[in-house]
Amino acid sequence: MASAAEQLARNLNFASFAKAKDLHARIIFTVVALICYRLGTFIPIPGIDIEAFARAFSQAQQGILGMANMFSGGAVERLAVFALNVMPYISASIIIQLLSSFPGRLEQLKKEGESGRAQLNQYTRYLTVVLAVAQSLTIANGLASSPGVVIDPGPMFIASTVITLTGGTLLLMWIGEQITARGIGNGVSLIIFAGIVAEVPKTIFRALTLAQEGSISGFAILALVVILTVAIVLIVFVERSQRRIVVQYPKRQVGNKMTTGEQSFLPLKINTAGVIPPIFASSLLLLPATAAGFLASGQLPENAPDWQVVLQEGIRTTAGLLSHGQPLFIALFGVLIMFFSFFYTSVVFNTEETADNLRKQGGFLPGIRPGAKTADYLDMVMSRLTLIGAVYLVIVCLVPEVVSSQFGMQFYLGGTSLLIVVSVTIDTVAQIQSHMLAHQYEGMIKRSKLKGRGR
């Protein structure tokens, strides 16, 4: 009986999906946009000796560049026009959101509603250009100072590299915005998701090759697979978990009838911040670590002064400490995840605004006074939930890092990548289901209108 009911539900969902033409168009648009993104990861910037860069990258990929390459879908390894990916845009979003939390012009814009958010988005785009130019200029100088990598190093190469990499980031930013507006899911998250998924087969093949060669043991791979499987189960469980707070509405007089008091729930997610904390933390670590790596790779002349030698040694030491799997990298990564979990939760969920909206609608929490007391209670609940969510994010993101570093494996499909893939998948499926429900609702409204006209 249950199987028949499940089969009927699946048939109804399939029928609803087949009739949702607008949803089909959104999915097709999203797929085409992601294909365009993937094509851009195979187009190298001009003026590069690809073979020489491949040799240089193979020596440096055991550090932070390996993780950057995973997020960019292999664009860093091929030094493609999308090598910077959307990381400058994410960094700009972090800075603008941080500044909008302090008193000033940005805070006023944040309170102005849709028009203020549009202006903040414009500032984010401007700052994205600045950060992309700075990062691409650092990369261009690092490549020009690397022997044999650039065919004709000089001002023209640096200018063309800056323009190409910056333009690639801006194009990706625009593609992400178009996916969000005209496609399915969050565009920026889907771009990162596509880059990670595209590198998964290569990462698995590399791990199996190392095991076959005897570089790593089969037990190490088995242990990592078990940890990643447990992490997937934990991610799905936590991301779908909620703390439901009872909201009571008083009795109301509607005409000559007295309606009974209604009761609803205010759902609070354990991980309100989602995948934003690890993405923000990764982007902030990638920025200085990548710059240090490229600056450290430059060759100094034989008659270089002592201060330049000391500076380059210091840069090389910093790049090594910030490498993937190193204790400093793991510690900073965990601290940044904790910080952004609390910060982003406070940005997306304003307890005072929520309490004020409940008061205006006549709702209240049983046993708690409306207004300030409700805001204090919600703040206490959200603080505890955010602490649990932050610890969960740190465990999911750092345990695979620690295990892979202990076993000597450079396995970049770690907790952060896994969290992004699973969370983006859950969010995208939820949006598809919401579009299908909206389509069913519109169909019911049309049928009811037709029946009313027939009568």
Short mmCIF file of C-alpha atoms in Angstrom, two decimals:
data_model
loop_
_atom_site.label_atom_id
_atom_site.label_comp_id
_atom_site.label_asym_id
_atom_site.label_seq_id
_atom_site.Cartn_x
_atom_site.Cartn_y
_atom_site.Cartn_z
CA MET A 1 0.00 0.00 0.00
CA ALA A 2 2.80 2.38 0.94
CA SER A 3 4.74 1.55 -2.23
CA ALA A 4 1.66 2.25 -4.34
CA ALA A 5 1.24 5.63 -2.65
CA GLU A 6 4.90 6.44 -3.19
CA GLN A 7 4.62 5.43 -6.86
CA LEU A 8 1.57 7.66 -7.27
CA ALA A 9 3.41 10.60 -5.67
CA ARG A 10 6.36 10.07 -8.00
CA ASN A 11 4.06 9.98 -11.01
CA LEU A 12 2.36 13.19 -9.92
CA ASN A 13 5.75 14.90 -9.39
CA PHE A 14 6.92 13.74 -12.82
CA ALA A 15 3.70 14.98 -14.42
CA SER A 16 4.05 18.34 -12.66
CA PHE A 17 7.66 18.62 -13.77
CA ALA A 18 6.75 17.75 -17.37
CA LYS A 19 4.18 20.56 -17.46
CA ALA A 20 6.41 23.21 -15.84
CA LYS A 21 7.74 24.83 -19.01
CA ASP A 22 9.12 27.84 -17.15
CA LEU A 23 11.14 25.50 -14.93
CA HIS A 24 12.49 23.73 -18.01
CA ALA A 25 13.66 27.05 -19.43
CA ARG A 26 15.35 27.96 -16.15
CA ILE A 27 17.18 24.63 -15.95
CA ILE A 28 18.31 24.83 -19.58
CA PHE A 29 19.56 28.40 -19.04
CA THR A 30 21.51 27.30 -15.95
CA VAL A 31 23.09 24.35 -17.76
CA VAL A 32 24.10 26.48 -20.77
CA ALA A 33 25.59 29.14 -18.48
CA LEU A 34 27.64 26.54 -16.60
CA ILE A 35 28.84 25.03 -19.90
CA CYS A 36 30.06 28.49 -20.95
CA TYR A 37 31.89 28.73 -17.64
CA ARG A 38 33.54 25.35 -18.17
CA LEU A 39 34.65 26.34 -21.68
CA GLY A 40 36.34 29.42 -20.22
CA THR A 41 38.43 27.25 -17.88
CA PHE A 42 40.17 25.72 -20.93
CA ILE A 43 41.14 29.00 -22.66
CA PRO A 44 44.67 30.03 -21.49
CA ILE A 45 45.75 33.62 -21.13
CA PRO A 46 48.03 34.87 -23.96
CA GLY A 47 51.81 34.91 -23.77
CA ILE A 48 52.29 31.79 -21.62
CA ASP A 49 54.42 28.73 -22.33
CA ILE A 50 51.84 26.14 -21.28
CA GLU A 51 54.33 23.28 -20.87
CA ALA A 52 56.70 25.37 -18.73
CA PHE A 53 53.85 26.55 -16.53
CA ALA A 54 52.56 22.99 -16.18
CA ARG A 55 55.98 21.92 -14.86
CA ALA A 56 56.07 24.86 -12.45
CA PHE A 57 52.51 24.16 -11.27
CA SER A 58 53.26 20.47 -10.67
CA GLN A 59 55.93 21.55 -8.17
CA ALA A 60 53.69 24.09 -6.42
CA GLN A 61 50.31 22.32 -6.45
CA GLN A 62 50.97 20.65 -3.09
CA GLY A 63 50.16 23.96 -1.43
CA ILE A 64 47.34 26.44 -1.50
CA LEU A 65 47.28 26.45 -5.31
CA GLY A 66 45.90 22.90 -5.30
CA MET A 67 42.81 23.98 -3.39
CA ALA A 68 42.42 27.07 -5.59
CA ASN A 69 42.65 24.82 -8.62
CA MET A 70 39.89 22.59 -7.19
CA PHE A 71 37.55 25.57 -6.62
CA SER A 72 38.23 26.96 -10.11
CA GLY A 73 37.61 23.68 -11.91
CA GLY A 74 41.22 23.29 -13.09
CA ALA A 75 41.48 26.86 -14.42
CA VAL A 76 44.55 27.61 -12.27
CA GLU A 77 46.37 24.52 -13.56
CA ARG A 78 45.72 25.64 -17.13
CA LEU A 79 46.15 29.35 -16.27
CA ALA A 80 42.88 30.06 -18.02
CA VAL A 81 40.97 33.31 -18.31
CA PHE A 82 38.79 32.19 -15.37
CA ALA A 83 41.79 31.41 -13.13
CA LEU A 84 40.66 33.93 -10.48
CA ASN A 85 37.17 32.42 -10.52
CA VAL A 86 34.62 34.33 -8.37
CA MET A 87 36.94 34.66 -5.35
CA PRO A 88 37.46 38.45 -5.82
CA TYR A 89 33.66 38.88 -5.89
CA ILE A 90 33.30 36.82 -2.71
CA SER A 91 36.07 38.82 -1.01
CA ALA A 92 34.36 42.06 -2.05
CA SER A 93 31.07 40.79 -0.63
CA ILE A 94 32.80 40.04 2.68
CA ILE A 95 34.27 43.54 2.90
CA ILE A 96 31.02 45.32 1.99
CA GLN A 97 29.01 43.26 4.48
CA LEU A 98 31.56 43.93 7.19
CA LEU A 99 31.51 47.67 6.53
CA SER A 100 27.70 47.74 6.39
CA SER A 101 27.61 46.39 9.95
CA PHE A 102 29.25 49.56 11.30
CA PRO A 103 27.60 53.01 11.54
CA GLY A 104 27.94 55.02 8.36
CA ARG A 105 26.70 55.41 4.81
CA LEU A 106 26.70 51.68 4.07
CA GLU A 107 24.63 50.92 7.16
CA GLN A 108 22.03 53.47 6.04
CA LEU A 109 21.89 51.87 2.60
CA LYS A 110 21.38 48.47 4.23
CA LYS A 111 18.27 49.79 5.99
CA GLU A 112 16.75 51.37 2.87
CA GLY A 113 15.34 48.11 1.53
CA GLU A 114 15.59 47.05 -2.11
CA SER A 115 17.08 50.31 -3.39
CA GLY A 116 19.77 50.23 -0.70
CA ARG A 117 20.65 46.62 -1.46
CA ALA A 118 20.95 47.48 -5.15
CA GLN A 119 23.41 50.26 -4.30
CA LEU A 120 25.41 47.92 -2.03
CA ASN A 121 25.56 45.38 -4.87
CA GLN A 122 26.93 48.10 -7.12
CA TYR A 123 29.63 48.93 -4.57
CA THR A 124 30.44 45.21 -4.38
CA ARG A 125 30.96 45.14 -8.15
CA TYR A 126 33.28 48.16 -8.02
CA LEU A 127 35.32 46.58 -5.22
CA THR A 128 35.43 43.31 -7.19
CA VAL A 129 37.18 45.17 -10.02
CA VAL A 130 39.74 46.62 -7.61
CA LEU A 131 40.49 43.26 -5.97
CA ALA A 132 40.61 41.43 -9.30
CA VAL A 133 43.08 43.98 -10.69
CA ALA A 134 45.25 43.68 -7.58
CA GLN A 135 45.29 39.87 -7.67
CA SER A 136 45.85 39.65 -11.41
CA LEU A 137 48.67 42.22 -11.17
CA THR A 138 50.35 40.12 -8.48
CA ILE A 139 49.96 36.99 -10.62
CA ALA A 140 51.27 38.77 -13.73
CA ASN A 141 54.38 40.02 -11.91
CA GLY A 142 54.98 36.58 -10.43
CA LEU A 143 54.70 34.92 -13.84
CA ALA A 144 56.96 37.51 -15.48
CA SER A 145 59.66 36.88 -12.86
CA SER A 146 59.46 33.09 -13.30
CA PRO A 147 62.09 31.90 -15.81
CA GLY A 148 60.77 30.25 -18.95
CA VAL A 149 57.07 30.57 -18.12
CA VAL A 150 56.37 33.76 -20.11
CA ILE A 151 57.31 33.90 -23.77
CA ASP A 152 57.90 37.67 -23.85
CA PRO A 153 57.79 39.19 -20.34
CA GLY A 154 57.28 42.91 -20.25
CA PRO A 155 54.70 45.66 -19.78
CA MET A 156 52.48 44.36 -22.58
CA PHE A 157 52.29 40.90 -21.02
CA ILE A 158 51.46 42.34 -17.60
CA ALA A 159 48.76 44.61 -19.06
CA SER A 160 47.19 41.83 -21.14
CA THR A 161 47.23 39.43 -18.17
CA VAL A 162 45.57 41.95 -15.85
CA ILE A 163 42.89 42.77 -18.42
CA THR A 164 42.25 39.10 -19.24
CA LEU A 165 42.02 37.82 -15.66
CA THR A 166 39.97 40.79 -14.46
CA GLY A 167 37.63 40.47 -17.43
CA GLY A 168 37.22 36.76 -16.72
CA THR A 169 36.21 37.44 -13.12
CA LEU A 170 33.72 40.13 -14.16
CA LEU A 171 32.23 37.81 -16.78
CA LEU A 172 31.82 35.08 -14.16
CA MET A 173 30.22 37.58 -11.79
CA TRP A 174 27.73 38.53 -14.50
CA ILE A 175 27.04 34.87 -15.33
CA GLY A 176 26.38 34.16 -11.65
CA GLU A 177 23.94 37.05 -11.39
CA GLN A 178 22.13 35.89 -14.53
CA ILE A 179 21.81 32.34 -13.16
CA THR A 180 20.35 33.68 -9.92
CA ALA A 181 17.85 35.88 -11.77
CA ARG A 182 16.91 33.67 -14.74
CA GLY A 183 18.02 30.18 -13.75
CA ILE A 184 17.82 27.84 -10.78
CA GLY A 185 19.81 28.22 -7.57
CA ASN A 186 22.41 30.73 -6.45
CA GLY A 187 24.63 31.55 -9.42
CA VAL A 188 27.93 32.10 -7.58
CA SER A 189 27.48 28.93 -5.50
CA LEU A 190 26.65 26.91 -8.63
CA ILE A 191 29.80 28.17 -10.37
CA ILE A 192 31.94 26.98 -7.46
CA PHE A 193 29.91 23.75 -7.37
CA ALA A 194 30.55 23.11 -11.07
CA GLY A 195 34.27 23.70 -10.65
CA ILE A 196 34.53 21.25 -7.75
CA VAL A 197 32.46 18.53 -9.43
CA ALA A 198 34.50 18.84 -12.63
CA GLU A 199 37.71 18.09 -10.70
CA VAL A 200 36.33 15.13 -8.71
CA PRO A 201 37.16 12.39 -11.30
CA LYS A 202 40.73 13.66 -11.66
CA THR A 203 41.17 13.82 -7.88
CA ILE A 204 39.88 10.27 -7.39
CA PHE A 205 42.07 8.96 -10.24
CA ARG A 206 45.11 10.71 -8.73
CA ALA A 207 44.45 9.13 -5.32
CA LEU A 208 44.04 5.65 -6.84
CA THR A 209 47.23 6.11 -8.85
CA LEU A 210 49.17 7.04 -5.72
CA ALA A 211 47.77 3.98 -3.95
CA GLN A 212 48.78 1.73 -6.86
CA GLU A 213 52.29 3.19 -6.85
CA GLY A 214 52.56 2.62 -3.10
CA SER A 215 52.89 6.31 -2.22
CA ILE A 216 49.89 6.02 0.11
CA SER A 217 48.34 2.96 1.69
CA GLY A 218 44.99 1.51 0.82
CA PHE A 219 44.01 1.88 4.48
CA ALA A 220 44.52 5.64 4.23
CA ILE A 221 42.19 5.89 1.23
CA LEU A 222 39.62 3.66 2.94
CA ALA A 223 39.77 5.79 6.09
CA LEU A 224 39.27 8.98 4.07
CA VAL A 225 36.34 7.47 2.14
CA VAL A 226 34.68 6.45 5.42
CA ILE A 227 35.22 9.95 6.85
CA LEU A 228 33.78 11.61 3.73
CA THR A 229 30.75 9.28 3.81
CA VAL A 230 30.08 10.10 7.47
CA ALA A 231 30.55 13.78 6.62
CA ILE A 232 27.90 13.56 3.87
CA VAL A 233 25.40 11.99 6.28
CA LEU A 234 26.20 14.64 8.89
CA ILE A 235 25.84 17.48 6.37
CA VAL A 236 22.45 16.27 5.14
CA PHE A 237 21.21 15.75 8.71
CA VAL A 238 22.33 19.15 10.02
CA GLU A 239 21.36 21.16 6.93
CA ARG A 240 17.80 19.81 7.10
CA SER A 241 17.50 20.18 10.89
CA GLN A 242 15.46 22.98 12.42
CA ARG A 243 14.58 24.37 15.82
CA ARG A 244 10.88 25.23 15.70
CA ILE A 245 9.74 27.98 18.03
CA VAL A 246 6.01 28.11 18.74
CA VAL A 247 4.30 31.38 17.72
CA GLN A 248 0.81 32.01 19.08
CA TYR A 249 -1.72 34.39 17.50
CA PRO A 250 -4.65 35.68 19.60
CA LYS A 251 -8.35 35.30 18.83
CA ARG A 252 -9.74 37.77 16.30
CA GLN A 253 -13.15 39.21 15.55
CA VAL A 254 -14.00 38.75 11.86
CA GLY A 255 -17.48 40.18 11.22
CA ASN A 256 -19.89 38.47 13.57
CA LYS A 257 -17.59 35.48 14.09
CA MET A 258 -14.82 34.99 16.62
CA THR A 259 -11.89 33.06 15.16
CA THR A 260 -9.87 30.78 17.40
CA GLY A 261 -6.27 31.59 18.14
CA GLU A 262 -3.87 30.19 15.58
CA GLN A 263 -0.54 28.54 16.27
CA SER A 264 2.41 28.37 13.93
CA PHE A 265 6.14 27.79 14.08
CA LEU A 266 9.19 29.95 13.50
CA PRO A 267 11.76 27.56 11.92
CA LEU A 268 15.38 28.32 12.83
CA LYS A 269 18.11 26.36 11.05
CA ILE A 270 21.07 25.04 13.00
CA ASN A 271 23.41 26.25 10.27
CA THR A 272 21.81 29.51 9.19
CA ALA A 273 25.00 30.70 7.48
CA GLY A 274 25.11 27.68 5.13
CA VAL A 275 28.26 27.34 3.02
CA ILE A 276 29.17 31.02 3.30
CA PRO A 277 31.63 30.72 6.27
CA PRO A 278 33.97 28.15 4.65
CA ILE A 279 33.78 29.95 1.29
CA PHE A 280 34.59 33.31 2.91
CA ALA A 281 37.37 31.72 4.98
CA SER A 282 38.85 30.01 1.91
CA SER A 283 38.78 33.20 -0.13
CA LEU A 284 40.52 35.21 2.60
CA LEU A 285 43.21 32.54 2.96
CA LEU A 286 43.65 32.18 -0.79
CA LEU A 287 44.30 35.90 -1.28
CA PRO A 288 47.51 36.29 0.81
CA ALA A 289 48.69 32.71 0.31
CA THR A 290 48.51 32.87 -3.47
CA ALA A 291 50.30 36.23 -3.52
CA ALA A 292 53.01 34.90 -1.20
CA GLY A 293 53.43 31.80 -3.33
CA PHE A 294 53.94 33.75 -6.54
CA LEU A 295 56.25 36.33 -4.91
CA ALA A 296 58.34 33.54 -3.37
CA SER A 297 58.77 31.83 -6.75
CA GLY A 298 60.60 34.81 -8.26
CA GLN A 299 64.36 34.59 -8.86
CA LEU A 300 66.58 37.32 -7.37
CA PRO A 301 69.72 38.51 -9.18
CA GLU A 302 73.08 37.36 -7.82
CA ASN A 303 73.97 40.87 -6.59
CA ALA A 304 70.65 41.40 -4.81
CA PRO A 305 70.90 43.25 -1.47
CA ASP A 306 70.58 41.34 1.77
CA TRP A 307 67.20 42.84 2.67
CA GLN A 308 65.66 41.46 -0.54
CA VAL A 309 67.04 38.00 0.22
CA VAL A 310 65.68 38.13 3.77
CA LEU A 311 62.31 39.39 2.52
CA GLN A 312 62.00 36.61 -0.04
CA GLU A 313 62.92 33.99 2.55
CA GLY A 314 60.26 35.42 4.84
CA ILE A 315 57.71 35.27 2.04
CA ARG A 316 58.65 31.67 1.27
CA THR A 317 58.29 30.75 4.94
CA THR A 318 54.87 32.42 5.08
CA ALA A 319 53.75 30.63 1.91
CA GLY A 320 54.86 27.32 3.40
CA LEU A 321 53.00 27.93 6.67
CA LEU A 322 49.84 28.83 4.77
CA SER A 323 50.05 25.73 2.60
CA HIS A 324 47.23 23.22 2.45
CA GLY A 325 47.25 20.94 5.53
CA GLN A 326 49.78 22.96 7.56
CA PRO A 327 48.96 23.69 11.26
CA LEU A 328 48.79 27.47 10.74
CA PHE A 329 46.48 27.06 7.76
CA ILE A 330 44.20 24.68 9.70
CA ALA A 331 44.12 26.96 12.76
CA LEU A 332 43.34 30.11 10.75
CA PHE A 333 40.75 28.24 8.70
CA GLY A 334 38.92 27.08 11.83
CA VAL A 335 39.00 30.54 13.45
CA LEU A 336 37.69 32.22 10.29
CA ILE A 337 34.89 29.65 9.94
CA MET A 338 33.78 30.31 13.55
CA PHE A 339 33.91 34.08 13.03
CA PHE A 340 31.98 34.11 9.76
CA SER A 341 29.38 31.69 11.14
CA PHE A 342 28.40 34.20 13.84
CA PHE A 343 28.89 37.24 11.65
CA TYR A 344 26.87 36.05 8.65
CA THR A 345 24.09 34.67 10.87
CA SER A 346 23.75 38.09 12.49
CA VAL A 347 23.55 39.64 9.01
CA VAL A 348 20.87 37.35 7.57
CA PHE A 349 18.77 36.96 10.75
CA ASN A 350 18.03 40.15 12.68
CA THR A 351 16.39 39.19 15.97
CA GLU A 352 15.08 42.70 16.68
CA GLU A 353 13.49 42.97 13.24
CA THR A 354 11.94 39.48 13.58
CA ALA A 355 10.52 40.32 17.01
CA ASP A 356 9.11 43.60 15.70
CA ASN A 357 7.44 41.86 12.75
CA LEU A 358 5.85 39.33 15.09
CA ARG A 359 4.53 42.14 17.29
CA LYS A 360 3.04 43.98 14.29
CA GLN A 361 1.29 40.79 13.15
CA GLY A 362 -0.12 40.19 16.63
CA GLY A 363 1.98 37.09 17.24
CA PHE A 364 3.86 36.28 20.43
CA LEU A 365 5.93 33.51 21.93
CA PRO A 366 4.10 31.74 24.77
CA GLY A 367 5.39 32.96 28.15
CA ILE A 368 7.51 35.77 26.64
CA ARG A 369 6.53 39.41 26.28
CA PRO A 370 6.48 40.87 22.75
CA GLY A 371 9.17 43.32 21.76
CA ALA A 372 12.54 43.48 23.49
CA LYS A 373 12.02 40.31 25.55
CA THR A 374 11.19 38.33 22.41
CA ALA A 375 14.28 39.72 20.66
CA ASP A 376 16.46 38.74 23.64
CA TYR A 377 15.01 35.22 23.65
CA LEU A 378 15.52 34.80 19.90
CA ASP A 379 19.07 36.12 20.24
CA MET A 380 19.81 33.55 22.96
CA VAL A 381 18.38 30.69 20.87
CA MET A 382 20.22 31.80 17.72
CA SER A 383 23.52 32.16 19.62
CA ARG A 384 23.29 28.56 20.84
CA LEU A 385 22.23 27.25 17.43
CA THR A 386 25.01 29.21 15.71
CA LEU A 387 27.59 27.81 18.13
CA ILE A 388 26.45 24.27 17.29
CA GLY A 389 26.44 25.10 13.57
CA ALA A 390 29.91 26.68 13.74
CA VAL A 391 31.38 23.65 15.54
CA TYR A 392 29.72 21.40 12.94
CA LEU A 393 31.28 23.42 10.09
CA VAL A 394 34.71 23.30 11.71
CA ILE A 395 34.48 19.52 12.16
CA VAL A 396 33.27 18.88 8.61
CA CYS A 397 35.85 21.17 7.02
CA LEU A 398 38.90 20.40 9.14
CA VAL A 399 38.74 16.68 9.96
CA PRO A 400 39.40 15.61 6.31
CA GLU A 401 42.20 18.21 6.18
CA VAL A 402 43.87 16.82 9.28
CA VAL A 403 43.46 13.19 8.19
CA SER A 404 44.82 13.80 4.68
CA SER A 405 47.81 15.74 6.06
CA GLN A 406 48.56 13.00 8.61
CA PHE A 407 48.55 10.32 5.91
CA GLY A 408 50.51 12.54 3.52
CA MET A 409 47.71 12.72 0.95
CA GLN A 410 47.00 15.86 -1.06
CA PHE A 411 43.29 15.14 -1.47
CA TYR A 412 41.55 18.41 -2.26
CA LEU A 413 38.05 16.99 -2.21
CA GLY A 414 37.98 17.81 1.49
CA GLY A 415 35.30 18.90 3.90
CA THR A 416 34.86 22.37 2.40
CA SER A 417 34.36 21.03 -1.12
CA LEU A 418 32.03 18.32 0.16
CA LEU A 419 30.00 20.83 2.17
CA ILE A 420 29.61 23.10 -0.85
CA VAL A 421 28.59 20.25 -3.16
CA VAL A 422 26.01 18.74 -0.78
CA SER A 423 24.59 22.08 0.41
CA VAL A 424 24.28 23.55 -3.08
CA THR A 425 22.61 20.34 -4.26
CA ILE A 426 20.07 20.48 -1.40
CA ASP A 427 19.38 24.18 -2.04
CA THR A 428 18.98 23.71 -5.80
CA VAL A 429 16.62 20.75 -5.38
CA ALA A 430 14.58 22.77 -2.87
CA GLN A 431 14.26 25.62 -5.38
CA ILE A 432 13.17 23.19 -8.11
CA GLN A 433 10.51 21.80 -5.77
CA SER A 434 9.30 25.30 -4.88
CA HIS A 435 8.95 26.15 -8.59
CA MET A 436 6.96 22.94 -9.11
CA LEU A 437 4.67 23.79 -6.18
CA ALA A 438 4.16 27.28 -7.56
CA HIS A 439 3.29 25.80 -10.95
CA GLN A 440 0.78 23.41 -9.34
CA TYR A 441 -0.75 26.29 -7.40
CA GLU A 442 -1.13 28.37 -10.56
CA GLY A 443 -2.76 25.41 -12.29
CA MET A 444 -5.25 25.00 -9.45
CA ILE A 445 -6.13 28.72 -9.58
CA LYS A 446 -6.74 28.52 -13.34
CA ARG A 447 -8.92 25.43 -13.00
CA SER A 448 -10.97 27.02 -10.22
CA LYS A 449 -11.55 30.13 -12.35
CA LEU A 450 -12.65 28.00 -15.31
CA LYS A 451 -15.10 26.09 -13.09
CA GLY A 452 -16.44 29.35 -11.71
CA ARG A 453 -17.09 30.68 -15.22
CA GLY A 454 -18.80 27.41 -16.19
CA ARG A 455 -21.22 27.75 -13.32
#
